[in-house]
mmCIF file of C-alpha atoms and ligand atoms in Angstrom:
data_model
loop_
_atom_site.group_PDB
_atom_site.id
_atom_site.type_symbol
_atom_site.label_atom_id
_atom_site.label_comp_id
_atom_site.label_asym_id
_atom_site.label_seq_id
_atom_site.Cartn_x
_atom_site.Cartn_y
_atom_site.Cartn_z
ATOM 1 C CA UNK W 216 27.125 29.998 10.241
ATOM 2 C CA UNK W 217 25.881 32.326 7.520
ATOM 3 C CA UNK W 218 24.479 30.466 4.518
ATOM 4 C CA UNK W 219 25.297 31.918 1.122
ATOM 5 C CA UNK W 220 25.396 30.728 -2.471
ATOM 6 C CA UNK W 221 29.083 29.955 -1.813
ATOM 7 C CA UNK W 222 28.323 27.714 1.179
ATOM 8 C CA UNK W 223 25.618 26.008 -0.911
ATOM 9 C CA UNK W 224 28.144 25.257 -3.669
ATOM 10 C CA UNK W 225 30.688 24.010 -1.105
ATOM 11 C CA UNK W 226 28.098 21.722 0.501
ATOM 12 C CA UNK W 227 27.943 19.498 -2.610
ATOM 13 C CA UNK W 228 29.006 15.995 -1.592
ATOM 14 C CA UNK W 229 29.719 17.156 1.992
ATOM 15 C CA UNK W 230 26.428 17.701 3.762
ATOM 16 C CA UNK W 231 22.704 17.582 3.054
ATOM 17 C CA UNK W 232 21.156 21.021 2.557
ATOM 18 C CA UNK W 233 17.780 21.752 4.158
ATOM 19 C CA UNK W 234 15.389 24.315 2.741
ATOM 20 C CA UNK W 235 11.813 25.287 3.467
ATOM 21 C CA UNK W 236 9.519 27.850 1.948
ATOM 22 C CA UNK W 237 8.394 30.896 3.926
ATOM 23 C CA UNK W 238 6.112 33.746 2.968
ATOM 24 C CA UNK W 239 5.866 35.917 6.067
ATOM 25 C CA UNK W 240 7.851 37.373 8.958
ATOM 26 C CA UNK W 241 6.533 35.101 11.747
ATOM 27 C CA UNK W 242 7.473 31.720 10.304
ATOM 28 C CA UNK W 243 10.721 33.117 8.894
ATOM 29 C CA UNK W 244 11.672 34.290 12.381
ATOM 30 C CA UNK W 245 11.300 30.736 13.693
ATOM 31 C CA UNK W 246 13.220 29.310 10.735
ATOM 32 C CA UNK W 247 16.011 31.789 11.442
ATOM 33 C CA UNK W 248 16.447 30.214 14.890
ATOM 34 C CA UNK W 249 16.734 26.698 13.398
ATOM 35 C CA UNK W 250 19.445 24.764 11.553
ATOM 36 C CA UNK W 251 17.716 25.149 8.200
ATOM 37 C CA UNK W 252 20.151 26.333 5.514
ATOM 38 C CA UNK W 253 17.934 28.196 3.113
ATOM 39 C CA UNK W 254 14.539 29.818 2.722
ATOM 40 C CA UNK W 255 12.653 30.012 -0.537
ATOM 41 C CA UNK W 256 9.913 32.576 -0.940
ATOM 42 C CA UNK W 257 8.148 30.313 -3.408
ATOM 43 C CA UNK W 258 5.380 31.280 -5.785
ATOM 44 C CA UNK W 259 3.532 28.418 -4.059
ATOM 45 C CA UNK W 260 2.373 31.361 -1.920
ATOM 46 C CA UNK W 261 -0.389 31.693 -4.518
ATOM 47 C CA UNK W 262 -1.756 28.334 -3.423
ATOM 48 C CA UNK W 263 -0.959 28.112 0.291
ATOM 49 C CA UNK W 264 -1.349 31.787 1.224
ATOM 50 C CA UNK W 265 -3.766 33.204 -1.360
ATOM 51 C CA UNK W 266 -5.929 30.150 -2.073
ATOM 52 C CA UNK W 267 -5.420 30.002 -5.854
ATOM 53 C CA UNK W 268 -5.662 26.648 -7.654
ATOM 54 C CA UNK W 269 -2.185 27.092 -9.135
ATOM 55 C CA UNK W 270 0.734 29.535 -9.138
ATOM 56 C CA UNK W 271 -0.078 31.325 -12.396
ATOM 57 C CA UNK W 272 -1.764 34.432 -10.943
ATOM 58 C CA UNK W 273 1.040 35.305 -8.550
ATOM 59 C CA UNK W 274 2.498 38.721 -9.374
ATOM 60 C CA UNK W 275 5.955 40.219 -8.993
ATOM 61 C CA UNK W 276 4.452 42.596 -6.397
ATOM 62 C CA UNK W 277 3.154 39.592 -4.389
ATOM 63 C CA UNK W 278 6.665 38.114 -4.406
ATOM 64 C CA UNK W 279 8.405 41.382 -3.518
ATOM 65 C CA UNK W 280 6.183 42.114 -0.557
ATOM 66 C CA UNK W 281 6.416 38.561 0.772
ATOM 67 C CA UNK W 282 10.187 38.345 0.287
ATOM 68 C CA UNK W 283 10.775 41.697 1.997
ATOM 69 C CA UNK W 284 8.755 40.477 5.011
ATOM 70 C CA UNK W 285 10.804 37.271 5.194
ATOM 71 C CA UNK W 286 14.048 39.218 4.747
ATOM 72 C CA UNK W 287 13.256 41.291 7.842
ATOM 73 C CA UNK W 288 13.491 38.064 9.867
ATOM 74 C CA UNK W 289 16.256 36.184 8.066
ATOM 75 C CA UNK W 290 19.946 37.037 8.367
ATOM 76 C CA UNK W 291 21.808 33.714 8.544
ATOM 77 C CA UNK W 292 19.885 31.778 5.880
ATOM 78 C CA UNK W 293 20.262 31.909 2.125
ATOM 79 C CA UNK W 294 17.165 33.764 0.939
ATOM 80 C CA UNK W 295 15.956 32.802 -2.537
ATOM 81 C CA UNK W 296 12.889 34.307 -4.189
ATOM 82 C CA UNK W 297 10.863 32.787 -7.027
ATOM 83 C CA UNK W 298 10.390 34.691 -10.261
ATOM 84 C CA UNK W 299 6.648 34.355 -10.874
ATOM 85 C CA UNK W 300 4.936 33.325 -14.112
ATOM 86 C CA UNK W 301 5.438 35.865 -16.931
ATOM 87 C CA UNK W 302 8.143 37.796 -15.075
ATOM 88 C CA UNK W 303 10.943 36.279 -17.229
ATOM 89 C CA UNK W 304 9.036 34.940 -20.258
ATOM 90 C CA UNK W 305 8.902 38.020 -22.454
ATOM 91 C CA UNK W 306 12.564 38.759 -22.992
ATOM 92 C CA UNK W 307 15.984 38.967 -21.427
ATOM 93 C CA UNK W 308 15.709 42.667 -20.553
ATOM 94 C CA UNK W 309 12.479 42.220 -18.560
ATOM 95 C CA UNK W 310 13.871 39.101 -16.888
ATOM 96 C CA UNK W 311 16.959 40.952 -15.613
ATOM 97 C CA UNK W 312 14.896 43.974 -14.564
ATOM 98 C CA UNK W 313 12.431 41.819 -12.612
ATOM 99 C CA UNK W 314 15.185 39.741 -11.000
ATOM 100 C CA UNK W 315 16.757 43.045 -9.970
ATOM 101 C CA UNK W 316 13.516 44.181 -8.319
ATOM 102 C CA UNK W 317 13.399 40.968 -6.272
ATOM 103 C CA UNK W 318 16.899 41.785 -5.011
ATOM 104 C CA UNK W 319 16.522 45.560 -4.546
ATOM 105 C CA UNK W 320 12.948 45.675 -3.213
ATOM 106 C CA UNK W 321 12.432 42.101 -1.968
ATOM 107 C CA UNK W 322 15.964 41.840 -0.516
ATOM 108 C CA UNK W 323 16.460 38.365 -2.001
ATOM 109 C CA UNK W 324 20.019 37.070 -2.263
ATOM 110 C CA UNK W 325 19.195 34.868 -5.246
ATOM 111 C CA UNK W 326 16.278 34.182 -7.570
ATOM 112 C CA UNK W 327 14.801 30.902 -8.795
ATOM 113 C CA UNK W 328 13.145 30.371 -12.128
ATOM 114 C CA UNK W 329 11.434 27.369 -13.677
ATOM 115 C CA UNK W 330 12.398 25.867 -17.013
ATOM 116 C CA UNK W 331 15.365 24.562 -18.961
ATOM 117 C CA UNK W 332 16.821 25.186 -22.390
ATOM 118 C CA UNK W 333 14.080 27.719 -23.286
ATOM 119 C CA UNK W 334 15.436 30.182 -20.700
ATOM 120 C CA UNK W 335 19.216 29.863 -20.991
ATOM 121 C CA UNK W 336 19.702 33.422 -22.255
ATOM 122 C CA UNK W 337 17.577 34.800 -19.392
ATOM 123 C CA UNK W 338 19.530 32.765 -16.814
ATOM 124 C CA UNK W 339 22.905 33.825 -18.262
ATOM 125 C CA UNK W 340 21.864 37.490 -18.369
ATOM 126 C CA UNK W 341 20.622 37.493 -14.757
ATOM 127 C CA UNK W 342 23.838 35.794 -13.632
ATOM 128 C CA UNK W 343 25.811 38.429 -15.614
ATOM 129 C CA UNK W 344 23.957 41.064 -13.584
ATOM 130 C CA UNK W 345 25.536 39.436 -10.489
ATOM 131 C CA UNK W 346 22.260 37.916 -9.302
ATOM 132 C CA UNK W 347 22.687 34.248 -8.409
ATOM 133 C CA UNK W 348 20.115 31.970 -10.078
ATOM 134 C CA UNK W 349 18.685 28.685 -8.836
ATOM 135 C CA UNK W 350 17.212 26.476 -11.587
ATOM 136 C CA UNK W 351 14.048 24.404 -11.299
ATOM 137 C CA UNK W 352 13.275 21.352 -13.470
ATOM 138 C CA UNK W 353 10.822 18.429 -13.524
ATOM 139 C CA UNK W 354 7.288 19.097 -12.352
ATOM 140 C CA UNK W 355 7.531 22.856 -12.719
ATOM 141 C CA UNK W 356 4.148 24.160 -11.477
ATOM 142 C CA UNK W 357 4.080 27.169 -13.834
ATOM 143 C CA UNK W 358 3.788 24.625 -16.701
ATOM 144 C CA UNK W 359 0.680 23.002 -15.195
ATOM 145 C CA UNK W 360 -1.439 23.751 -18.275
ATOM 146 C CA UNK W 361 1.245 22.552 -20.690
ATOM 147 C CA UNK W 362 1.644 19.332 -18.653
ATOM 148 C CA UNK W 363 -2.140 18.799 -18.394
ATOM 149 C CA UNK W 364 -2.023 18.768 -14.584
ATOM 150 C CA UNK W 365 0.454 18.378 -11.735
ATOM 151 C CA UNK W 366 2.063 15.190 -13.057
ATOM 152 C CA UNK W 367 5.375 13.446 -12.338
ATOM 153 C CA UNK W 368 7.826 14.248 -15.149
ATOM 154 C CA UNK W 369 10.726 12.360 -16.765
ATOM 155 C CA UNK W 370 8.956 9.014 -17.022
ATOM 156 C CA UNK W 371 10.293 7.999 -20.478
ATOM 157 C CA UNK W 372 13.879 7.857 -21.766
ATOM 158 C CA UNK W 373 13.174 10.870 -23.977
ATOM 159 C CA UNK W 374 11.611 12.910 -21.196
ATOM 160 C CA UNK W 375 14.318 11.977 -18.685
ATOM 161 C CA UNK W 376 17.054 12.818 -21.230
ATOM 162 C CA UNK W 377 15.472 16.235 -21.830
ATOM 163 C CA UNK W 378 15.554 17.012 -18.107
ATOM 164 C CA UNK W 379 19.175 15.847 -17.775
ATOM 165 C CA UNK W 380 20.226 17.890 -20.831
ATOM 166 C CA UNK W 381 18.423 20.947 -19.446
ATOM 167 C CA UNK W 382 20.151 20.514 -16.076
ATOM 168 C CA UNK W 383 23.577 20.429 -17.771
ATOM 169 C CA UNK W 384 22.717 23.454 -19.929
ATOM 170 C CA UNK W 385 21.484 25.451 -16.914
ATOM 171 C CA UNK W 386 24.715 24.633 -15.098
ATOM 172 C CA UNK W 387 26.692 25.906 -18.102
ATOM 173 C CA UNK W 388 24.546 29.072 -18.053
ATOM 174 C CA UNK W 389 25.717 29.716 -14.485
ATOM 175 C CA UNK W 390 23.118 28.497 -11.958
ATOM 176 C CA UNK W 391 24.494 27.904 -8.439
ATOM 177 C CA UNK W 392 21.962 25.175 -7.515
ATOM 178 C CA UNK W 393 18.867 23.525 -8.921
ATOM 179 C CA UNK W 394 15.520 22.349 -7.580
ATOM 180 C CA UNK W 395 14.367 18.994 -8.965
ATOM 181 C CA UNK W 396 10.641 18.490 -8.443
ATOM 182 C CA UNK W 397 8.348 15.526 -9.113
ATOM 183 C CA UNK W 398 10.691 13.181 -10.972
ATOM 184 C CA UNK W 399 11.592 9.509 -10.387
ATOM 185 C CA UNK W 400 14.169 8.965 -7.617
ATOM 186 C CA UNK W 401 16.762 7.347 -9.932
ATOM 187 C CA UNK W 402 16.615 10.324 -12.293
ATOM 188 C CA UNK W 403 17.120 12.624 -9.293
ATOM 189 C CA UNK W 404 20.186 10.554 -8.369
ATOM 190 C CA UNK W 405 21.574 10.569 -11.928
ATOM 191 C CA UNK W 406 21.262 14.369 -12.252
ATOM 192 C CA UNK W 407 22.833 14.798 -8.803
ATOM 193 C CA UNK W 408 25.828 12.666 -9.880
ATOM 194 C CA UNK W 409 26.194 14.505 -13.192
ATOM 195 C CA UNK W 410 26.074 18.078 -11.888
ATOM 196 C CA UNK W 411 28.741 20.019 -10.004
ATOM 197 C CA UNK W 412 26.119 22.320 -8.460
ATOM 198 C CA UNK W 413 23.907 21.046 -5.632
ATOM 199 C CA UNK W 414 20.498 19.560 -6.401
ATOM 200 C CA UNK W 415 17.631 20.328 -4.019
ATOM 201 C CA UNK W 416 14.872 17.735 -4.285
ATOM 202 C CA UNK W 417 11.146 17.877 -3.695
ATOM 203 C CA UNK W 418 9.645 14.574 -4.729
ATOM 204 C CA UNK W 419 12.916 13.671 -6.467
ATOM 205 C CA UNK W 420 14.180 10.918 -4.166
ATOM 206 C CA UNK W 421 16.679 10.730 -1.345
ATOM 207 C CA UNK W 422 19.923 11.125 -3.303
ATOM 208 C CA UNK W 423 19.668 14.843 -4.036
ATOM 209 C CA UNK W 424 22.160 17.125 -2.299
ATOM 210 C CA UNK W 425 19.357 18.656 -0.243
ATOM 211 C CA UNK W 426 15.600 18.784 0.147
ATOM 212 C CA UNK W 427 12.971 21.505 0.202
ATOM 213 C CA UNK W 428 9.408 21.360 1.512
ATOM 214 C CA UNK W 429 6.560 23.854 1.687
ATOM 215 C CA UNK W 430 6.404 24.749 5.376
ATOM 216 C CA UNK W 431 2.635 24.273 5.674
ATOM 217 C CA UNK W 432 3.047 20.729 4.287
ATOM 218 C CA UNK W 433 5.999 19.730 6.458
ATOM 219 C CA UNK W 434 4.321 20.957 9.643
ATOM 220 C CA UNK W 435 1.014 19.251 8.869
ATOM 221 C CA UNK W 436 -1.009 22.408 8.329
ATOM 222 C CA UNK W 437 -2.375 21.507 4.905
ATOM 223 C CA UNK W 438 -5.317 19.132 4.690
ATOM 224 C CA UNK W 439 -4.105 16.970 1.802
ATOM 225 C CA UNK W 440 -0.426 16.383 1.254
ATOM 226 C CA UNK W 441 1.436 15.025 -1.758
ATOM 227 C CA UNK W 442 3.119 11.597 -1.539
ATOM 228 C CA UNK W 443 6.605 13.085 -1.132
ATOM 229 C CA UNK W 444 5.731 15.044 2.017
ATOM 230 C CA UNK W 445 6.503 13.824 5.507
ATOM 231 C CA UNK W 446 4.662 15.895 8.112
ATOM 232 C CA UNK W 447 7.138 16.549 10.923
ATOM 233 C CA UNK W 448 4.393 18.010 13.145
ATOM 234 C CA UNK W 449 0.613 18.173 13.212
ATOM 235 C CA UNK W 450 -0.063 21.892 13.453
ATOM 236 C CA UNK W 451 -3.540 21.573 11.940
ATOM 237 C CA UNK W 452 -4.692 19.477 14.916
ATOM 238 C CA UNK W 453 -2.913 21.755 17.378
ATOM 239 C CA UNK W 454 -4.522 24.868 15.896
ATOM 240 C CA UNK W 455 -8.005 23.330 15.709
ATOM 241 C CA UNK W 456 -7.656 22.318 19.346
ATOM 242 C CA UNK W 457 -6.548 25.801 20.366
ATOM 243 C CA UNK W 458 -9.462 27.466 18.518
ATOM 244 C CA UNK W 459 -11.887 25.090 20.252
ATOM 245 C CA UNK W 460 -10.342 25.762 23.698
ATOM 246 C CA UNK W 461 -10.488 29.517 23.072
ATOM 247 C CA UNK W 462 -14.181 29.471 22.155
ATOM 248 C CA UNK W 463 -14.954 27.213 25.116
ATOM 249 C CA UNK W 464 -13.067 29.464 27.535
ATOM 250 C CA UNK W 465 -15.270 32.394 26.433
ATOM 251 C CA UNK W 466 -18.371 30.325 27.147
ATOM 252 C CA UNK W 467 -16.932 29.274 30.539
ATOM 253 C CA UNK W 468 -15.776 32.832 31.354
ATOM 254 C CA UNK W 469 -12.305 31.456 32.128
ATOM 255 C CA UNK W 470 -10.766 33.881 29.647
ATOM 256 C CA UNK W 471 -9.907 36.738 29.955
ATOM 257 C CA UNK W 472 -9.041 36.272 33.626
ATOM 258 C CA UNK W 473 -7.452 38.828 36.005
ATOM 259 C CA UNK W 474 -3.941 38.144 34.649
ATOM 260 C CA UNK W 475 -5.023 39.217 31.161
ATOM 261 C CA UNK W 476 -6.652 42.510 32.268
ATOM 262 C CA UNK W 477 -5.221 46.012 32.695
ATOM 263 C CA UNK W 478 -5.808 47.746 36.031
ATOM 264 C CA UNK W 479 -5.080 51.247 37.317
ATOM 265 C CA UNK W 480 -5.062 52.626 40.842
ATOM 266 C CA UNK W 481 -8.400 54.027 41.973
ATOM 267 C CA UNK W 482 -10.037 52.402 39.003
ATOM 268 C CA UNK W 483 -13.398 52.008 40.708
ATOM 269 C CA UNK W 484 -13.428 55.675 41.705
ATOM 270 C CA UNK W 485 -12.610 56.757 38.162
ATOM 271 C CA UNK W 486 -15.404 54.680 36.761
ATOM 272 C CA UNK W 487 -17.803 55.963 39.414
ATOM 273 C CA UNK W 488 -17.142 59.544 38.310
ATOM 274 C CA UNK W 489 -17.996 58.867 34.680
ATOM 275 C CA UNK W 490 -21.221 60.577 33.545
HETATM 276 O O1 KIV A 253 7.070 27.648 -5.130
HETATM 277 C C1 KIV A 253 7.610 26.787 -4.422
HETATM 278 O O2 KIV A 253 7.298 26.619 -3.237
HETATM 279 C C2 KIV A 253 8.643 25.956 -5.032
HETATM 280 C C3 KIV A 253 9.170 24.803 -4.233
HETATM 281 C C4 KIV A 253 8.141 23.824 -3.938
HETATM 282 C C5 KIV A 253 10.372 24.220 -4.816
HETATM 283 O O3 KIV A 253 9.030 26.202 -6.128
#
């Protein structure tokens, strides 16, 4: 079944939505063959693909090129692309223009942006341009400096109320779904009950309408994983093993063997005639 913003909206209260991040063609191709509902080209690519300490240096060009690569593999999944830091912070016009580039050049079906009441005009304007918007509240990584680190949010009544109010305001501005990241599980549940649009949790408890994980985390590729991650495979071990086997097979001369070599008729004679 093709996943769209409409099927995401309809899934609320019916079924749990699964999302992962993807940043390149190869992993997206595998995800396309799975039951996963949606793919996010997250600006986490700055950390997991480019080795930055945070997401702040990711550019619109980084996102466009990554999203276009994923789009070449993905046809049945909802494809959402992150708006990177500073691509929607300097005014409504720039925000709509940049969201448009993610759709026209990155082939995204929807965009995601971090933040609440501060960005309602940007969200409403992008939605008016017929580009579906996914919200993102809680531990929003682009605010790492303002938060003083990657810290769980919504821990006091005031802070939790602000997140709930922002979620309601974003819904009124037209978002079709919202990511809730790094907040207490009961707050995740409360927001999920209050909203008509689906909530997608990452470190926001089990009662959200769906979950999202960074693919390198969920497949055990990253060395250190946050508390909310369950590794569903141990690719790091598998890859280390394979690299070791490969190097060893070169030492043993067991690779390349005859099956991995090209041959032509009369090869020996050809070689013998070479001057
Ligand atoms: O950038 C990202 O990968 C994200 C998800 C973790 C929600 O925003």
